[in-house]
Short mmCIF file of C-alpha atoms in Angstrom, two decimals:
data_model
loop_
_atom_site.label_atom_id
_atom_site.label_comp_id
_atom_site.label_asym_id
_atom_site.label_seq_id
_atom_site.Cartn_x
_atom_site.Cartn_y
_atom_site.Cartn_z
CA UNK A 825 7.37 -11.21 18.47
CA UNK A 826 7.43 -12.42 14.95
CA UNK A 827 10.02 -11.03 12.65
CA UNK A 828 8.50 -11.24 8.76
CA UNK A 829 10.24 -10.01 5.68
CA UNK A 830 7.10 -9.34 3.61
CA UNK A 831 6.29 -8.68 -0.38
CA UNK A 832 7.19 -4.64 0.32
CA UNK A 833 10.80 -5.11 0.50
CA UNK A 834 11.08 -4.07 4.29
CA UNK A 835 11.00 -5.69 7.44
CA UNK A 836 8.20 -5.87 9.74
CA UNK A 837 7.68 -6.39 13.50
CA UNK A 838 4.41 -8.23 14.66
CA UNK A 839 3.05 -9.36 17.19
CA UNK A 840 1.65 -12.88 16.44
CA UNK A 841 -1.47 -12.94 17.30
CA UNK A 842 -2.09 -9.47 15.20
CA UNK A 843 -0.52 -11.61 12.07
CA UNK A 844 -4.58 -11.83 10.96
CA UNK A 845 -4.73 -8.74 10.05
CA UNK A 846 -1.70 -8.57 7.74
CA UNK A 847 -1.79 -11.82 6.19
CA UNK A 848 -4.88 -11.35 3.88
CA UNK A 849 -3.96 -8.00 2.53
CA UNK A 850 -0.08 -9.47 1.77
CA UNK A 851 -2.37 -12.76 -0.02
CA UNK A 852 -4.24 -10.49 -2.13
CA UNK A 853 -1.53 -8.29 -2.87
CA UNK A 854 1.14 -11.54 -4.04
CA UNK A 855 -2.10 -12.45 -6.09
CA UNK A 856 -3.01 -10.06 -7.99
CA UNK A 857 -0.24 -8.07 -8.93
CA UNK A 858 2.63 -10.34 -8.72
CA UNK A 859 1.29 -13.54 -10.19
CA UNK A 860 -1.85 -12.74 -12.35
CA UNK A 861 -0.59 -8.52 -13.29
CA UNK A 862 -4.09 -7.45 -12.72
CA UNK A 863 -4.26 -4.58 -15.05
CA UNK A 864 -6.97 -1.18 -14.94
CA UNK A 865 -10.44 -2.23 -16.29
CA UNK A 866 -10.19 -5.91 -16.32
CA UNK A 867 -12.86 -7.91 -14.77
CA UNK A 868 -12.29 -10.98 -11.95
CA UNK A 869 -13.70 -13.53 -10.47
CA UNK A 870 -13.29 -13.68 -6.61
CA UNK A 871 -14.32 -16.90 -5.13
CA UNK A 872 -15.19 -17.36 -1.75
CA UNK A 873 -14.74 -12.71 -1.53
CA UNK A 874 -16.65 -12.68 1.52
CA UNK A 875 -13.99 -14.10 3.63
CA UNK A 876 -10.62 -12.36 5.16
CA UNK A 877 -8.39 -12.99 1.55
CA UNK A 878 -11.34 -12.40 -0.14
CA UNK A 879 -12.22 -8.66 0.93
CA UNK A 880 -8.66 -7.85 0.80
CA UNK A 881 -8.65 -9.07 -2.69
CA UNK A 882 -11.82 -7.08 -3.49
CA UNK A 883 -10.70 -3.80 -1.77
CA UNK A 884 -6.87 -4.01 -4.56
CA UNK A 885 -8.54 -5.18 -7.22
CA UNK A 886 -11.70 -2.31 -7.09
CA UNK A 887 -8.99 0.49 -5.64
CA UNK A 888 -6.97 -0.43 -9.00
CA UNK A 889 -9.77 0.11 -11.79
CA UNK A 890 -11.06 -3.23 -11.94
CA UNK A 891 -14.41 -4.77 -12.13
CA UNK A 892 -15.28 -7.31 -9.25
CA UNK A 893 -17.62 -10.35 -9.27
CA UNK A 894 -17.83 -11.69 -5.79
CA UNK A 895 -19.29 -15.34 -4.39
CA UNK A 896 -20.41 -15.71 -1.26
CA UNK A 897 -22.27 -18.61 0.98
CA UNK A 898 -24.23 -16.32 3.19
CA UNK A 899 -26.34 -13.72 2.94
CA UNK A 900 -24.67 -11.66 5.07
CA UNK A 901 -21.50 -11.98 3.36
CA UNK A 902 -23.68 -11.24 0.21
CA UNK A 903 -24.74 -8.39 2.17
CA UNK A 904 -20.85 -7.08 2.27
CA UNK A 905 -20.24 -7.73 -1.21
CA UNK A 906 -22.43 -5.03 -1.97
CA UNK A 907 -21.05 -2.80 0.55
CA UNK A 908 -17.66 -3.37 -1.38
CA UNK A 909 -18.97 -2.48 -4.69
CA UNK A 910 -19.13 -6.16 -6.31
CA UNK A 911 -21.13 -7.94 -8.42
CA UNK A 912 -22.47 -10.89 -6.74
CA UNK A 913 -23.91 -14.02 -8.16
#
C-alpha cells in the first residue's frame, strides 16, 4: 500500500498497482489549474490528448468551459477525440 499526499489537500490510500488510474487525472489537474489558471472560454492545445494525461486533461479543461483542440497519432485515438468533444487536427 502506497500512502500519497495528493494536490486535494488530503491523504490517500492506494494500492500501487491502481496508481494508473489516479495519476493522470492529478497531472491534468496540477496543469491546468495550478500552473497555467485555465480560465472559462479559453481555447488549448492538448498534445498527444489521446493518451491517459491527455483525456484527463480534455475531460477538466471541456467540464470547465473551455474549448479543446486535441492531437492524436492514430485513428482510433482520433476516433476518441471526437467522442470527447475536441477539435482534432
Amino acid at each position: 500500500i502506497l500512502y500519497i499526499t495528493m494536490i486535494f489537500s488530503y491523504s490517500l490510500t492506494i494500492r500501487p498497482d491502481s496508481a494508473c488510474l489516479w495519476i493522470p487525472y492529478a497531472t491534468a489537474y496540477h496543469a491546468l489549474f495550478q500552473r497555467a489558471h485555465l480560465s472559462p472560454r479559453e481555447t488549448i492545445l492538448v498534445h498527444g490528448a489521446s493518451g491517459g494525461v491527455g483525456i484527463a486533461t480534455v475531460q477538466f479543461a471541456r467540464a470547465h468551459g473551455a474549448q479543446v483542440i486535441g492531437t492524436a497519432g492514430t485513428d482510433e485515438g482520433l476516433k476518441l477525440l471526437i467522442k470527447q468533444g475536441t477539435i482534432i487536427y
